[in-house]
XYZ file of C-alpha atoms in Angstrom:
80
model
C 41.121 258.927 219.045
C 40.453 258.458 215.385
C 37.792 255.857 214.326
C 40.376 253.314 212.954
C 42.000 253.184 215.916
C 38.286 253.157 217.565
C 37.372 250.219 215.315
C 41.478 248.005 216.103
C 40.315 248.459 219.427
C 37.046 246.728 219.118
C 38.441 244.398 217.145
C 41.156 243.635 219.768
C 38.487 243.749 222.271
C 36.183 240.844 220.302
C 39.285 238.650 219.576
C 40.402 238.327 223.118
C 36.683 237.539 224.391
C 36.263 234.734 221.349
C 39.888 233.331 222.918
C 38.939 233.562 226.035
C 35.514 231.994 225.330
C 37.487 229.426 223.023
C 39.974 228.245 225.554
C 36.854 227.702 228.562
C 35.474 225.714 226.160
C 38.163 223.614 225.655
C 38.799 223.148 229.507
C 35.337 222.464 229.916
C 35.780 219.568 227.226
C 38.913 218.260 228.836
C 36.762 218.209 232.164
C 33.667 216.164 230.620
C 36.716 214.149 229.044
C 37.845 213.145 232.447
C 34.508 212.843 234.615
C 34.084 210.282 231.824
C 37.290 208.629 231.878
C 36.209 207.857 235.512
C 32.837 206.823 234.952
C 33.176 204.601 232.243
C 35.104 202.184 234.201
C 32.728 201.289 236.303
C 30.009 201.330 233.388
C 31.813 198.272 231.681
C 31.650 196.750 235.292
C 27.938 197.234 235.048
C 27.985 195.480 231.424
C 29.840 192.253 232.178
C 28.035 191.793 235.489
C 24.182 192.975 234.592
C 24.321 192.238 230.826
C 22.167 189.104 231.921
C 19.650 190.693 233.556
C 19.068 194.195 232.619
C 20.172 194.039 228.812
C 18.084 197.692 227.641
C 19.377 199.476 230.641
C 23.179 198.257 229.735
C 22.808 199.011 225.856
C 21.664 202.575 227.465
C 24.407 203.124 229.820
C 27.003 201.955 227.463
C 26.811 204.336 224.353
C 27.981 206.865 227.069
C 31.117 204.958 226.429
C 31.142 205.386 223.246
C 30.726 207.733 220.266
C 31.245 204.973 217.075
C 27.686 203.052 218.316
C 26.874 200.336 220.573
C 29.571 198.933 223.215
C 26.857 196.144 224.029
C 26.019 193.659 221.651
C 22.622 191.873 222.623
C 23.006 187.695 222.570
C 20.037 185.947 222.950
C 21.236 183.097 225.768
C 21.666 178.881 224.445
C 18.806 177.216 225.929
C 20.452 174.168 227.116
């Protein structure tokens, strides 16, 4: 075996282990993606029924809802 074909068979080698390391990646995304789609549900159940009374907790739980910033927008309550 000469060492070019040595060295195309490394090379083979190391682009098959990046795809294969690319493509678990990506299935491990799409499996985060999904345990969130499931969770986040019940998160915006938690922030429309315990906004009131645990407002730092909800601003906490909701930017796991959300990667552009805050889901939860603090309002201070009318005193009436």
């Amino acid at each position: 075996m000469s060492n070019v074909e040595t060295k195309r068979l490394r090379t083979n080698h190391t682009n098959t282990q990046k795809q294969t390391l690319k493509a678990l990646h990506q299935a491990k995304k799409t499996e985060n993606g999904r345990q969130m789609e499931e969770t986040c549900p019940f998160l915006l159940y938690l922030l429309t029924h315990y906004s009131i009374y645990y407002p730092s907790l909800i601003q906490f739980l909701a930017k796991g809802c959300t990667n552009t910033g805050w889901l939860y927008t603090p309002v201070t309550p009318n005193p009436s």
